[in-house]
Tab-separated table of C-alpha atoms and ligand atoms in Angstrom:
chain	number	residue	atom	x	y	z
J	1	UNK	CA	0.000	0.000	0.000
J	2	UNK	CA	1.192	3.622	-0.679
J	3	UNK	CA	2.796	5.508	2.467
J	4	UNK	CA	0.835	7.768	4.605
J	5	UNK	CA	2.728	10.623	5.982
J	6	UNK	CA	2.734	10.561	9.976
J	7	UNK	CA	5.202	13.421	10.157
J	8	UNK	CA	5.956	16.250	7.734
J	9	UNK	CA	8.790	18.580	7.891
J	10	UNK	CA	7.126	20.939	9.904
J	11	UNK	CA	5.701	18.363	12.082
J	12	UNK	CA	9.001	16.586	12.728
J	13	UNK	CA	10.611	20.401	14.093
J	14	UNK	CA	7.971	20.923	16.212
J	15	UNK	CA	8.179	17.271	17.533
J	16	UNK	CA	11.674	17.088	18.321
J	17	UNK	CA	11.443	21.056	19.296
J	18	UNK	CA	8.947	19.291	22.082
J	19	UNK	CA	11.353	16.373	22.861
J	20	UNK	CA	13.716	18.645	23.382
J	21	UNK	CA	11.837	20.546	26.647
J	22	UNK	CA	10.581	17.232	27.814
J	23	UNK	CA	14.321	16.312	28.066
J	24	UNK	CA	15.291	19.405	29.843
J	25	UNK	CA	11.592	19.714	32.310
J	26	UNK	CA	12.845	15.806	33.355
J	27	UNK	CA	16.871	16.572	33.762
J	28	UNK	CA	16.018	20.144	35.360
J	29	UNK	CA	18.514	22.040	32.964
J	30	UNK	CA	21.313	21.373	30.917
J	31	UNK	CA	23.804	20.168	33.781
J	32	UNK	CA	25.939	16.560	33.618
J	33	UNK	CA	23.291	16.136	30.235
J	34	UNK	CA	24.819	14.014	27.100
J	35	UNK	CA	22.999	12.730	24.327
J	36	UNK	CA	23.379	9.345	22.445
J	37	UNK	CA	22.283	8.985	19.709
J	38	UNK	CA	22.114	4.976	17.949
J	39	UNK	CA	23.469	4.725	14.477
J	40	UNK	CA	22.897	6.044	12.079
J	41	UNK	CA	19.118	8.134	12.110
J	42	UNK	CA	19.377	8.311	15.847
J	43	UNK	CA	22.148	10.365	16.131
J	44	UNK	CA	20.783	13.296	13.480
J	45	UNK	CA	17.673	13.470	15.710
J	46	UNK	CA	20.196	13.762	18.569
J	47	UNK	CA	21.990	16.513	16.870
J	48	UNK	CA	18.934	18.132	16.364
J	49	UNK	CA	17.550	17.871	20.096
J	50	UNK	CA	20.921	19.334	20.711
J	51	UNK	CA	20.584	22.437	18.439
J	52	UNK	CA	17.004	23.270	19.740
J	53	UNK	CA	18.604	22.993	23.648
J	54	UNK	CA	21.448	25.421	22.701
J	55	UNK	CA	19.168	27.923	21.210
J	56	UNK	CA	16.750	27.778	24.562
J	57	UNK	CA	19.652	26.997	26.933
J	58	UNK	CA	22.849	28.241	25.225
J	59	UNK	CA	24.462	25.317	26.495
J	60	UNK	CA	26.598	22.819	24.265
J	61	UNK	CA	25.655	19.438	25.304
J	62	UNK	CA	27.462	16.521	24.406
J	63	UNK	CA	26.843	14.461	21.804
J	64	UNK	CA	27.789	10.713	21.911
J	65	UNK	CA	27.177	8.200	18.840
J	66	UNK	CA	26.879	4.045	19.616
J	67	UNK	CA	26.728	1.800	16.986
J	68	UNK	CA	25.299	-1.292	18.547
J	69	UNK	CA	24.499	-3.534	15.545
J	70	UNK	CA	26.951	-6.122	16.532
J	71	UNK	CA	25.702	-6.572	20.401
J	72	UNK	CA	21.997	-7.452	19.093
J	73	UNK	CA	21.662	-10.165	21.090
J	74	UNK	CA	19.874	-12.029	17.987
J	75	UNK	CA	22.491	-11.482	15.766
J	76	UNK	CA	23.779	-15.590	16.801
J	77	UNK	CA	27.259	-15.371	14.986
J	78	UNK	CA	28.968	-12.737	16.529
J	79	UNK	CA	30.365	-13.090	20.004
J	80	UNK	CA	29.287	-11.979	23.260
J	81	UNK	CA	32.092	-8.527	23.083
J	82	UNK	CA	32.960	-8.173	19.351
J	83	UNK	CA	34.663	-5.141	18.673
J	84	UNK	CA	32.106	-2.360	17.672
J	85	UNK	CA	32.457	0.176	15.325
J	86	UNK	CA	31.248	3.971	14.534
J	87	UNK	CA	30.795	4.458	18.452
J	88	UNK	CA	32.073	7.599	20.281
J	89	UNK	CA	30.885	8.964	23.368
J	90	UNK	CA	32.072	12.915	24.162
J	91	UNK	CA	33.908	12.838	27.764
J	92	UNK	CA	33.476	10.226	31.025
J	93	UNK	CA	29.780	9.007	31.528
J	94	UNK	CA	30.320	8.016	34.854
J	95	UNK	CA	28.265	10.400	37.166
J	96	UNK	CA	26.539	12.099	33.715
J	97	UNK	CA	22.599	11.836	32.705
J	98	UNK	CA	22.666	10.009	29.470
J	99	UNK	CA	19.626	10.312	26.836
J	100	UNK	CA	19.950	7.519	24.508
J	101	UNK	CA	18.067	9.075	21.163
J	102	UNK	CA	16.945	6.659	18.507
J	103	UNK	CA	14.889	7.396	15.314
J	104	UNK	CA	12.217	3.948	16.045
J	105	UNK	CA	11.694	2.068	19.182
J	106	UNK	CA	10.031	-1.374	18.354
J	107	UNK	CA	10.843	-4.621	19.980
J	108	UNK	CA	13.549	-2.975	22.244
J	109	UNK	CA	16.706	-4.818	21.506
J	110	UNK	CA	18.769	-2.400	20.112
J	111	UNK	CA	17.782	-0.258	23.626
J	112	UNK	CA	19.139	-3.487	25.649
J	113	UNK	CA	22.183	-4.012	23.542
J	114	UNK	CA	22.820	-0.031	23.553
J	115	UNK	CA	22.757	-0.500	27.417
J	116	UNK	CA	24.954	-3.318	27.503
J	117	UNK	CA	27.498	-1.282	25.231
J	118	UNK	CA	27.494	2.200	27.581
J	119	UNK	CA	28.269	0.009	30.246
J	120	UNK	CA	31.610	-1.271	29.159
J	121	UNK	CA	32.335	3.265	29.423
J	122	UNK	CA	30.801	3.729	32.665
J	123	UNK	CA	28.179	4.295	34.997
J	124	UNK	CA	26.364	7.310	34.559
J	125	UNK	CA	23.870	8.316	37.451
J	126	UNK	CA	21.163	7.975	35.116
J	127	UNK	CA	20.232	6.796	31.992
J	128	UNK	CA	17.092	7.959	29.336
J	129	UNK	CA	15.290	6.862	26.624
J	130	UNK	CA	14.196	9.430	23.903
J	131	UNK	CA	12.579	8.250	20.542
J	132	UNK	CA	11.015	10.037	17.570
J	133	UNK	CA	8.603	7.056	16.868
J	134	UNK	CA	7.325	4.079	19.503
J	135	UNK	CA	5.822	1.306	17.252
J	136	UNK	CA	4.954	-0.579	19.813
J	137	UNK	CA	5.580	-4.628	19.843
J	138	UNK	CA	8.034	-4.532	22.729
J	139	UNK	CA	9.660	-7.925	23.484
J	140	UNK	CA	11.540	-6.579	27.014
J	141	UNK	CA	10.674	-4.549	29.480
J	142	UNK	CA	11.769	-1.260	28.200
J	143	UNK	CA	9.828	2.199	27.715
J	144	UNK	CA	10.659	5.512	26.200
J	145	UNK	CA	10.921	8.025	28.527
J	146	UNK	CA	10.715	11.001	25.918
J	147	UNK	CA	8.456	10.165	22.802
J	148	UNK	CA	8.042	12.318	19.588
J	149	UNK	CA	4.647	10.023	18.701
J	150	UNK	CA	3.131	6.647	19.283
J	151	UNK	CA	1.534	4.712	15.729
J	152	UNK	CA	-0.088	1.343	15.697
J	153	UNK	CA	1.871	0.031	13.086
J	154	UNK	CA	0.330	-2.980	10.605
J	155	UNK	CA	1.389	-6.421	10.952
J	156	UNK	CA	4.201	-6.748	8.063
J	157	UNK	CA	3.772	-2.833	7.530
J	158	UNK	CA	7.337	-0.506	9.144
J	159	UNK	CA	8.236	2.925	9.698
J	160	UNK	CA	10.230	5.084	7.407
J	161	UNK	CA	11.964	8.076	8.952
J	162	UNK	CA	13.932	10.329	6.766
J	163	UNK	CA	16.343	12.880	7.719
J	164	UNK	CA	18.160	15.818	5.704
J	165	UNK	CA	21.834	14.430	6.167
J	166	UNK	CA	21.140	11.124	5.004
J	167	UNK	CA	17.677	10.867	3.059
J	168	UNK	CA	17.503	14.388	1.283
J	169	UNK	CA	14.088	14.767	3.067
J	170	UNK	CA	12.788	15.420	6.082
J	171	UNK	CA	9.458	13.496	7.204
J	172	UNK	CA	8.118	10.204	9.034
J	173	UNK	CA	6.073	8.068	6.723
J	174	UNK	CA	4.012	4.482	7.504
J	175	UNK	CA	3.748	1.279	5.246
J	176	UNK	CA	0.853	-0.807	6.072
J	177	UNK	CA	1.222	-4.642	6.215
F	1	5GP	P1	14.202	-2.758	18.084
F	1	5GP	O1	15.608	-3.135	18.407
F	1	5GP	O2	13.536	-1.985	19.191
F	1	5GP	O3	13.396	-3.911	17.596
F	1	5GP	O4	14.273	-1.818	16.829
F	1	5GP	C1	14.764	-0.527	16.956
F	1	5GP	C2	15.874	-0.271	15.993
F	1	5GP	O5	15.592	-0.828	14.738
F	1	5GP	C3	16.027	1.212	15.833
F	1	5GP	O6	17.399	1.558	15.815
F	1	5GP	C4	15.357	1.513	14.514
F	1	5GP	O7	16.179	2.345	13.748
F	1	5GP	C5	15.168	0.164	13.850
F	1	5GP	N1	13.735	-0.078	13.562
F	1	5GP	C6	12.920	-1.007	14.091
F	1	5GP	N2	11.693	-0.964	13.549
F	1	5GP	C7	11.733	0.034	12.660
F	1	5GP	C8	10.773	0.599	11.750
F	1	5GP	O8	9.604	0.219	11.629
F	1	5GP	N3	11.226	1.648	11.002
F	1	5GP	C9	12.491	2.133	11.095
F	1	5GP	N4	12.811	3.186	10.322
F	1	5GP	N5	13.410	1.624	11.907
F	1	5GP	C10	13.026	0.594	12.678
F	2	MG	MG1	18.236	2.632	13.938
C-alpha cells in the first residue's frame, strides 16, 4: 500500500522542538546532560535535540554516537564482546545523565544491547530513553521516557523516517502490512 505521511517537515521540528523541553523539564537544565544517539538516524535526531537545547539553553551538550548492531543479542554469529564500530561517546559518563536518542523504538533490543554497550564506558547516574517514533511490539521490558509520537503500526507494515543528512528529506512516513 502507498505511504501515509505521519510526520511532515514541519511536524518533525515541532516534535523534536517538544522532545527537546521534555528532556530538559525531566533533567532540570542542561547540567551533567549528554545525548546518544544509535546509528545512524538516531544520532541526526540527537543533533537536532541538541541544536534546539542550545538555542533555549545556550548550552553545548554533548553528543555521543553508539553503533550497537553487533551486540543485538539475535544477531547468533557474533560473540558476546565483538569489537564495535562507529561508536564515540564525548567525555566520562560516569556520574553524567545520558539520553539515549533513537529514530524507532520497536521490539527494544537495540535499547538493551545499547545498554549493555554504555556500560563497558561507565556508569552514569542515570540513563534515558528518547525516541522520535514508539511502534509498539516490545519484546523486554523497556519504555521511552521522551516520545516524539506513538503509531499502531500494521502487521508486516514498518516505519520510514527520513532525515536531511542522510535521506535528502525530512518526514516520518508508515507502510501498512
Ligand atoms: P528494536 O531493536 O527496538 O526492535 O528496533 C529498533 C531499531 O531498529 C532502531 O534503531 C530503529 O532504527 C530500527 N527499527 C525497528 N523498527 C523500525 C521501523 O519500523 N522503522 C524504522 N525506520 N526503523 C526501525
Ligand atoms: Mg536505527
Amino acid at each position: 500500500s502507498a505511504p501515509v505521511t505521519l510526520l511532515n517537515a514541519r511536524a518533525v521540528a515541532r516534535t523534536i522542538s517538544r522532545m527537546a523541553d521534555e528532556i530538559l523539564e525531566r533533567n532540570d537544565g542542561t547540567e551533567r546532560l549528554i545525548l546518544v544517539g544509535i546509528q545512524r538516524r538516531g544520532v541526526q535526531i540527537a543533533q537536532r535535540i541538541a541544536a534546539v537545547i542550545q538555542e533555549r539553553e545556550g548550552a553545548d551538550i554533548p553528543l555521543g554516537a553508539l553503533d550497537i548492531t553487533l551486540y543485538r543479542d539475535d544477531l547468533q554469529t557474533v560473540g558476546p564482546r565483538p569489537v564495535v564500530g562507529q561508536t564515540h561517546l564525548p567525555k566520562a559518563i560516569d556520574g553524567q545523565v545520558v539520553v539515549i536518542v533513537d529514530d524507532v523504538l520497536f521490539t527494544g533490543r537495540t535499547i538493551r544491547a545499547a545498554l549493555d554497550e554504555l556500560a563497558d564506558f561507565g556508569r552514569p547516574s542515570r540513563i534515558m530513553l528518547a525516541v522520535l517514533v514508539d511502534r509498539g511490539g516490545r519484546e523486554l521490558p523497556i519504555h521511552a521516557d521522551v516520545v516524539g509520537q506513538t503509531v499502531t503500526v500494521p502487521p508486516g507494515g514498518r516505519v520510514d523516517v527520513f532525515v536531511p543528512e542522510l535521506d535528502g528529506k525530512d518526514e516520518v512516513t508508515m507502510v501498512g502490512g
